[in-house]
Coordinates of C-alpha atoms and ligand atoms in Angstrom, one line a residue:
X1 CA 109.4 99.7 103.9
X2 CA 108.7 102.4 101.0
X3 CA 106.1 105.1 101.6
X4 CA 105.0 106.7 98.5
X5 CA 103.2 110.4 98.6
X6 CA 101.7 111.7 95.5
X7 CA 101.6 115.3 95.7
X8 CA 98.7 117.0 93.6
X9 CA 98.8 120.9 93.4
X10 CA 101.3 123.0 92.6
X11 CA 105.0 122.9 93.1
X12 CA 105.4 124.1 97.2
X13 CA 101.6 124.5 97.8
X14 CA 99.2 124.0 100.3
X15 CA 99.4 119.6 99.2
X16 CA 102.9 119.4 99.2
X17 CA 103.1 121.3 102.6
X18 CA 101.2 118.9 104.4
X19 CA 102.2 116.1 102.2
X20 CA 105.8 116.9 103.3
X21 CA 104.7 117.0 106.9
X22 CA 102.8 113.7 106.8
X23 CA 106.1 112.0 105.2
X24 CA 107.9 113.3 108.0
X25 CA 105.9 112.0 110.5
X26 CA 106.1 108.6 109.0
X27 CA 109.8 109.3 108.7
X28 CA 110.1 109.1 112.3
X29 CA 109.7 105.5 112.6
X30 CA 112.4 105.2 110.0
X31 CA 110.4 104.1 106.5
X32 CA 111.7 104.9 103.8
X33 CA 109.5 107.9 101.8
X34 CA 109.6 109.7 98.4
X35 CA 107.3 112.3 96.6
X36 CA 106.0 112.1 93.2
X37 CA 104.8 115.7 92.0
X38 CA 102.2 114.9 89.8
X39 CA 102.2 118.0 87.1
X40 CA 106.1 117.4 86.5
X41 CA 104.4 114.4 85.3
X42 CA 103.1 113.8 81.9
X43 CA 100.5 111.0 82.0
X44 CA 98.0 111.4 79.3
X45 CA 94.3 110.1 79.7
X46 CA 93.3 105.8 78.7
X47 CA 91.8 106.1 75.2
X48 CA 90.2 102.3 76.3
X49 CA 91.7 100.9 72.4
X50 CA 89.8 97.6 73.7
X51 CA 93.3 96.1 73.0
X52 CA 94.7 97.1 76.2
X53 CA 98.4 95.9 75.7
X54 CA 99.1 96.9 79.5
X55 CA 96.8 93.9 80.6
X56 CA 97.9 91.7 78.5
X57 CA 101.8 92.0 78.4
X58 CA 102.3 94.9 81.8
X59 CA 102.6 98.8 81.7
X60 CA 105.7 99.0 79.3
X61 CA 103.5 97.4 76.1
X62 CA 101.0 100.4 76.5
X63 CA 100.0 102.3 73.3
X64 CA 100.2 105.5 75.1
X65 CA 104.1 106.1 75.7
X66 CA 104.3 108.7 78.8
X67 CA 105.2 108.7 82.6
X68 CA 102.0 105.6 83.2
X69 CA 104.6 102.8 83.7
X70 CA 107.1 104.6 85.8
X71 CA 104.0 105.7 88.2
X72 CA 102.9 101.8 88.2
X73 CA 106.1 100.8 89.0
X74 CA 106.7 103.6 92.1
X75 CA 102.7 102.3 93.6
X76 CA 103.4 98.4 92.7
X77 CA 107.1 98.7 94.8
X78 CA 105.2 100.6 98.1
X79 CA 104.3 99.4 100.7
X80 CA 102.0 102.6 101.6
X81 CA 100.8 105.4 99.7
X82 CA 99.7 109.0 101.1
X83 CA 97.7 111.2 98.8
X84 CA 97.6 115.0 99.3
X85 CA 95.0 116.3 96.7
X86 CA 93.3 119.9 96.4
X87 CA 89.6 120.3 95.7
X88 CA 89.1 121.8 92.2
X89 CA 85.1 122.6 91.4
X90 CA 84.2 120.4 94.5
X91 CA 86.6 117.2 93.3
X92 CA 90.2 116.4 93.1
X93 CA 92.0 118.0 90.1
X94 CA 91.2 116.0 86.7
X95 CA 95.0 115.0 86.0
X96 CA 94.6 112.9 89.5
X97 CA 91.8 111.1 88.0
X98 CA 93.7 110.8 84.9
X99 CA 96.5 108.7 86.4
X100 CA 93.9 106.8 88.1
X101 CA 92.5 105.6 84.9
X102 CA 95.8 104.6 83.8
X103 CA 97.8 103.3 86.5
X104 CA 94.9 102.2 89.0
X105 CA 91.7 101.0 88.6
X106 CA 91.0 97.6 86.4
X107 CA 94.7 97.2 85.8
X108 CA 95.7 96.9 89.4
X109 CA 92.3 95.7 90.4
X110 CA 93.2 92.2 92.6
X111 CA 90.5 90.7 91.7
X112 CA 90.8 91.0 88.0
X113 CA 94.7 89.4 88.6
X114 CA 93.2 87.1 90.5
X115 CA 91.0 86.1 87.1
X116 CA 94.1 86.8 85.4
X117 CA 96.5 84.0 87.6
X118 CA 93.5 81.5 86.2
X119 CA 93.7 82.4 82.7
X120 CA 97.5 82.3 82.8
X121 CA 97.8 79.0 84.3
X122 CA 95.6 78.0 81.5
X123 CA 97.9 78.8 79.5
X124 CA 96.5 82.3 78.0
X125 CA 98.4 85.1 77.5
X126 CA 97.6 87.5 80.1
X127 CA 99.9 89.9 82.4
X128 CA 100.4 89.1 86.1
X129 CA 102.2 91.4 88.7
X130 CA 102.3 89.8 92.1
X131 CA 102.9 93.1 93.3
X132 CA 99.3 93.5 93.6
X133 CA 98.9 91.0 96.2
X134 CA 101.1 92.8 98.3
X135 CA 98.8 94.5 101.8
X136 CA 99.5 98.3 101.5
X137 CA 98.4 100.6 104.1
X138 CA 97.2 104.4 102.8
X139 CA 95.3 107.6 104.1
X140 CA 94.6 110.9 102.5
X141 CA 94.4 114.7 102.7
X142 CA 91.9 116.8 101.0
X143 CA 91.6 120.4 101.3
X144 CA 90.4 123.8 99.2
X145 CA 90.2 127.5 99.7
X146 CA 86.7 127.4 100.6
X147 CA 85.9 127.8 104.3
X148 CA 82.6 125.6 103.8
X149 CA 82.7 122.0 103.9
X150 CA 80.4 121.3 101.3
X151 CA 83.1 123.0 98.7
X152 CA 85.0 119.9 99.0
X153 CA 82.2 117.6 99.2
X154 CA 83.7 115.1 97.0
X155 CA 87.5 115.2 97.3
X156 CA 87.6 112.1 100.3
X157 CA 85.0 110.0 98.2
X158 CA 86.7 110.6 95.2
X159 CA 90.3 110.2 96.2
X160 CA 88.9 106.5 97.8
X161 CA 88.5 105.7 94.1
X162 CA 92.3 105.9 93.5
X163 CA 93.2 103.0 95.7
X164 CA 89.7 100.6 96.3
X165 CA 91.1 98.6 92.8
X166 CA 94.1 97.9 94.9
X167 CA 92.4 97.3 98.1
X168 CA 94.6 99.9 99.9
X169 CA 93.7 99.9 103.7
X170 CA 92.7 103.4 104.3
X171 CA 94.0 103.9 108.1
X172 CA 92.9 108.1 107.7
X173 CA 92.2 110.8 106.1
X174 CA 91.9 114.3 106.8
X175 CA 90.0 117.6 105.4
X176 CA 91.6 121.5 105.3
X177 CA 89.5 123.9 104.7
X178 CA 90.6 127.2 103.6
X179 CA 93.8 126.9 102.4
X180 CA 93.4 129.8 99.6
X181 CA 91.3 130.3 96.9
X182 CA 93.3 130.7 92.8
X183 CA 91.4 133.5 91.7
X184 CA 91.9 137.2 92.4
X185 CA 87.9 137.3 92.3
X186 CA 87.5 134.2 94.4
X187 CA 84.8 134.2 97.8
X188 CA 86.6 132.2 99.2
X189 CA 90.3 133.5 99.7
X190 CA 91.6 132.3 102.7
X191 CA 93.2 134.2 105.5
X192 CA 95.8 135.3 103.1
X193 CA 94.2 136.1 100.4
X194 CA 94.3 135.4 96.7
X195 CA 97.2 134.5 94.7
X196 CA 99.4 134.6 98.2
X197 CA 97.9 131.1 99.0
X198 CA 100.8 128.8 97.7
X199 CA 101.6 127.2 100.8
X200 CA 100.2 129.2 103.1
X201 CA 98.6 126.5 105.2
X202 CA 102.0 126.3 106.3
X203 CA 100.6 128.9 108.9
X204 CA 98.0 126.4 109.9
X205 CA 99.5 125.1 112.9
X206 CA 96.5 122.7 113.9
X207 CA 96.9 121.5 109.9
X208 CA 100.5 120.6 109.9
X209 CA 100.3 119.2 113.5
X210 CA 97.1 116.5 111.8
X211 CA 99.1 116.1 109.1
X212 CA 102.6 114.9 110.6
X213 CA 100.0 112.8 113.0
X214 CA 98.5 111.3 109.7
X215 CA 101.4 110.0 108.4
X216 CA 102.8 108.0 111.7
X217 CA 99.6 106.4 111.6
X218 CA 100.6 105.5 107.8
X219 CA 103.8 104.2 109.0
X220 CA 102.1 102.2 112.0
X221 CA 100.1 100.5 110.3
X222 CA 102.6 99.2 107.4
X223 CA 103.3 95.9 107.1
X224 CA 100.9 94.6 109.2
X225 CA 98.7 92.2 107.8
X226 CA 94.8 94.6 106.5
X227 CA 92.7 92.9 109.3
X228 CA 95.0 94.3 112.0
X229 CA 95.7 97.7 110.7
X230 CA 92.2 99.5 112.1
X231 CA 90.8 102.8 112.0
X232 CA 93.1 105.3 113.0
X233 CA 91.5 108.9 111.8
X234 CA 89.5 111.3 114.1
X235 CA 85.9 110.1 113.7
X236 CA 84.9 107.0 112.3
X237 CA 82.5 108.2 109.7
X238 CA 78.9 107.1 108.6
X239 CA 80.2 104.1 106.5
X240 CA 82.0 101.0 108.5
X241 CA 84.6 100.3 105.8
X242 CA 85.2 103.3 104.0
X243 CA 84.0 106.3 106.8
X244 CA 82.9 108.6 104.7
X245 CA 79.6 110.4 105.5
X246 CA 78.2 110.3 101.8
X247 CA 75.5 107.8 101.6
X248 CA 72.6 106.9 98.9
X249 CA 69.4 106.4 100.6
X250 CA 66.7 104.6 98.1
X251 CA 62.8 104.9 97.7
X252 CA 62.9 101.7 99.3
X253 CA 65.0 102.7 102.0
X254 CA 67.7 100.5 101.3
X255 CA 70.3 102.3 102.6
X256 CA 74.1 102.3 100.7
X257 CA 78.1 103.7 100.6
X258 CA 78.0 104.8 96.9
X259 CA 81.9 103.8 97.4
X260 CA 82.1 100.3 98.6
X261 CA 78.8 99.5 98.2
X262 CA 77.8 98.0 101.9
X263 CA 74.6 98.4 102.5
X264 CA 71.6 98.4 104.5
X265 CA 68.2 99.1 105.8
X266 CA 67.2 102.6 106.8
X267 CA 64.7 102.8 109.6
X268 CA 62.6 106.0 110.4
X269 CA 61.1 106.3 113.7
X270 CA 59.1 109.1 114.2
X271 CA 59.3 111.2 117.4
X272 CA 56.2 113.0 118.5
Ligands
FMN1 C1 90.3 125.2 88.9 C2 90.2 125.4 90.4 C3 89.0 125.0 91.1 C4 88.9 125.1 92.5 N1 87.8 124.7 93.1 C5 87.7 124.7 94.4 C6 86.6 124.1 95.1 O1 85.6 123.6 94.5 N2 86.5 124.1 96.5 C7 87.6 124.6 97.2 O2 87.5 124.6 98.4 N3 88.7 125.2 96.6 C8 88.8 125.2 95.2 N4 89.9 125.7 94.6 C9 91.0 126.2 95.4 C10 92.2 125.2 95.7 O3 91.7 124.0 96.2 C11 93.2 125.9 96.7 O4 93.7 127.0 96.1 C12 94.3 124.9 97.0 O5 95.0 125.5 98.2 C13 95.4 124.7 95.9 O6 96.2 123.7 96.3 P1 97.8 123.7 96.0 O7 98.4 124.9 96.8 O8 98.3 122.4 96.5 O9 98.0 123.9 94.5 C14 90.0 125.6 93.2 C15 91.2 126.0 92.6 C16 91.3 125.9 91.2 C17 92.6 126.3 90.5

């Protein structure tokens, strides 16, 4: 069993500290895990050249010639993926979303390959990984300097979108606030301060301990079949599938995850 973490800040900071600690704690029950850095990595953004060579003939035909494939190839051969992500200007950092577009989304989405196994068997020319039918068990870890929740309003939601395509069962997820701001001017610095922040959460004892306790959930719940897998983070959130608490509430008070799109009705009862 391989247990991918993709680390998203900076070389020894605050995502790779717990990263490291939530690997561990899936280490424990003896899966194998490995840590892709993301900035040693040069991934460049989909230029969508309507061609799309990847989907046609896999990751190695793409126009783009960078580190896309290899980080297709590392999330196709997992059997779980942890993502530890800072908040940059209330969303993960750009170059997260970057390798989304190129490795995730439509070209891992199952049921486009499910389209795809048609059209092939048809006869057409179309790539197929079987990879992507594999069940993959996942969780993630937000966190930002800010010491208000509403500064990383959008890193959970957002981080969802790297791994819905791929129907990743999400087991947990976790927030850390205040884990150091970048800027010597910054509000929000942190206990330690600006610019003294890389890896400081390393002091945040409650932080590391949620962390190491994320990843055995990770490592419980691989290779089980999705169905069995279950909820395994602290509250179960405001949305039944994807427990986050962001929800889009229409005129007509139909009531709906902006993520996986469940929905229903809103009812207001007044109380006198
Ligand atoms: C460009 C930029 C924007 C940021 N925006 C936010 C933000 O919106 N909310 C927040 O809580 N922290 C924000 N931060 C602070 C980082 O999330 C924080 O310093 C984090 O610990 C860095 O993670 P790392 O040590 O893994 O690199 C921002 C940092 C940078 C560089």
């Amino acid at each position: 069993m391989r247990l991918l973490g993709f680390s998203c800040g900076r070389k020894m900071g605050n995502s790779e500290v717990l990263l490291k600690e939530a690997l561990m704690g899936a280490g424990e029950s003896g899966v194998n895990v490995e840590i892709l850095r993301l900035l040693d990595l040069d991934v460049r953004p989909c230029i969508f050249c309507k061609l799309c060579l990847w989907r046609q003939k896999g990751p190695e035909s793409c126009v783009i010639k960078d580190d896309a494939a290899f980080v297709w190839e590392k999330i196709l051969d997992s059997d779980g993926l942890i993502i530890s992500a800072p908040v940059y200007s209330l969303t993960p950092p750009g170059y997260l979303l970057q390798i989304r577009d190129r490795a995730f989304g439509p070209k891992v989405d199952v049921g486009f390959m499910v389209g795809r196994k048609k059209q092939k068997a048809q006869g057409r020319e179309v790539f197929v990984d079987e990879r992507c039918f594999k069940t993959r068990a996942g969780a993630f870890i937000s966190h930002g300097g800010s010491v208000t929740s509403n500064w990383l309003s959008f890193g959970l939601p957002m981080l969802h979108t790297m791994t819905f395509a791929l129907k990743i069962a999400v087991v947990d997820q976790m927030e850390v606030l205040g884990t150091g701001s970048s800027f010597p001017e910054g509000v929000a610095s942190g206990p330690v301060g600006a610019c003294l922040n890389q890896g400081q959460v390393v002091l945040n004892e409650k932080a590391i301990a949620r962390a190491r306790e994320l990843g055995r959930h990770v490592a419980k719940a691989m290779g089980k079949p999705a169905a069995q897998m279950g909820w395994m983070g602290d509250e179960p959130g405001m949305c039944p599938v994807c427990h986050l608490n962001q929800l889009t509430i229409t005129k007509k008070n139909l009531i709906e995850c902006p993520l996986c799109g469940i929905s229903g009705e809103l009812k207001i009862k007044t109380v006198k």
